Amino acid sequence: MNRIFDNIQIAFALKSKTELERAYLLFKMIGNQKLVTIGTALTNFALKLHLPVEGLIRATVFDHFCGGVNEQDCLKVVDEMYAKGVSSVLDYSVEGKEEEAQFDATLAMTLKTIEFASEKKAIPFAVFKPTGLGRFYLYEKLGEKQSLTPSEQSERDRVVARFDKICKTAHDKDVLLLIDGEESWMQDAADDLVTDMMRKYNKEKAIVSNTLQMYRWDRLDFLKKIHQQAIDENFYVGMKIVRGAYMEKENKRAQEKGYPTPICASKEATDKNYNEALDYMMQHLDKMLIFAGTHNEESSYLLMDLMQKSAISKNDNRIWFGQLYGMSDNISYNLASNGYNNAKYLPFGPVRDVMPYLIRRAQENTSVAGQTSRELAMLKQERERRKKSNF
């Protein structure tokens, strides 16, 4: 397999000198655990007091990891990336809401992004989080098979209606839909709901896709179970495969509550789990859509190799690679340059409301071994290359 991810000139072709320097300084800061902790505390404090810091945030961390404050604001980035062959997944990244009006606002915004995507080839996917449409507590209670009060049952009915409206709109507009994964103790209820949507709207092809977080040791069995249901009930399975984003929280809760952690015992076990899921889905591509969400080069090479061995076209619409905006440009742009389907998750939303997402991004980069140092090494290489070529 040709090692394509070392071409930094392709990776950073869209970055101006100023953007390159900002990215380098940003990842240097993110690589320092103390700075991330202090910066998070100071940012939260400043926002709580309504200090005028949004302009500074917008000019630094926000513009690096986000496309804009609304969907129109994202268009410049969307068009620039698509000119290089990289598609966008517009992700309304407002988190932690708990009120019905806020859930209805997320519903409206998600429907708006589906409409937006239906008119723009550069945006093949829409996306939402289950907790964007309903309270975390409700999913948790449903997952534990607890009885709901009459008011909670009405609340659940509204959540199901929101899911259904989004999935039906995506189906009618022929826009692929990704539904993100969250914490394990609410995920069972979300999985049941997403599977119901697959049964209903994935009759001809995979429109609705769930998310498998492969740092959970039970997810490969879950994938096989859903696949069997799809065969028995005649629907298609869409899955975004990721490693996972809540490891520290998962382990801490398991320890506090005295149950076995759902997280794999090691990174090696997670990598094996992830790669086995890719292999399984490739073996059953007749019933599957794969969105391989990964910043891992070896898993990307594995999927490329599996496609080659199965004589699957690089641009087969059943197979997508995906990364987050602001990270792993060496994977995204080199895949696109070589003809593979690739899409960047492009978060957007008001600066203040997107801060929980941005803080989580910084914390994840700090905790994932090698991610920040790899980004820094490539950025440093590109800085030096441009100096030599007087770019």
Tab-separated table of C-alpha atoms in Angstrom, residues 7 9 28-29 72 89 92 114 117 120 172 205 218 250 275 278 285 308 326 342 371 381:
chain	number	residue	atom	x	y	z
A	7	ASN	CA	2.659	14.639	1.736
A	9	GLN	CA	2.338	20.109	0.868
A	28	LYS	CA	1.748	23.705	21.249
A	29	MET	CA	-0.655	25.048	23.872
A	72	GLN	CA	-24.003	30.569	5.724
A	89	VAL	CA	-20.523	17.502	7.369
A	92	TYR	CA	-24.431	22.202	14.782
A	114	ILE	CA	-30.487	18.853	5.507
A	117	ALA	CA	-27.032	19.744	2.026
A	120	LYS	CA	-24.983	21.506	-2.312
A	172	ASP	CA	-37.062	12.459	1.130
A	205	LYS	CA	-30.185	2.009	0.881
A	218	ASP	CA	-19.244	-4.845	23.219
A	250	GLU	CA	-16.749	6.198	31.245
A	275	ASN	CA	-10.132	-2.664	12.578
A	278	LEU	CA	-14.037	-2.274	9.374
A	285	LEU	CA	-20.906	-4.204	2.118
A	308	GLN	CA	-8.382	-2.655	-3.122
A	326	GLY	CA	-8.786	21.432	12.216
A	342	ASN	CA	-13.566	12.037	2.440
A	371	GLN	CA	-2.179	13.141	18.391
A	381	GLN	CA	7.746	20.447	8.663
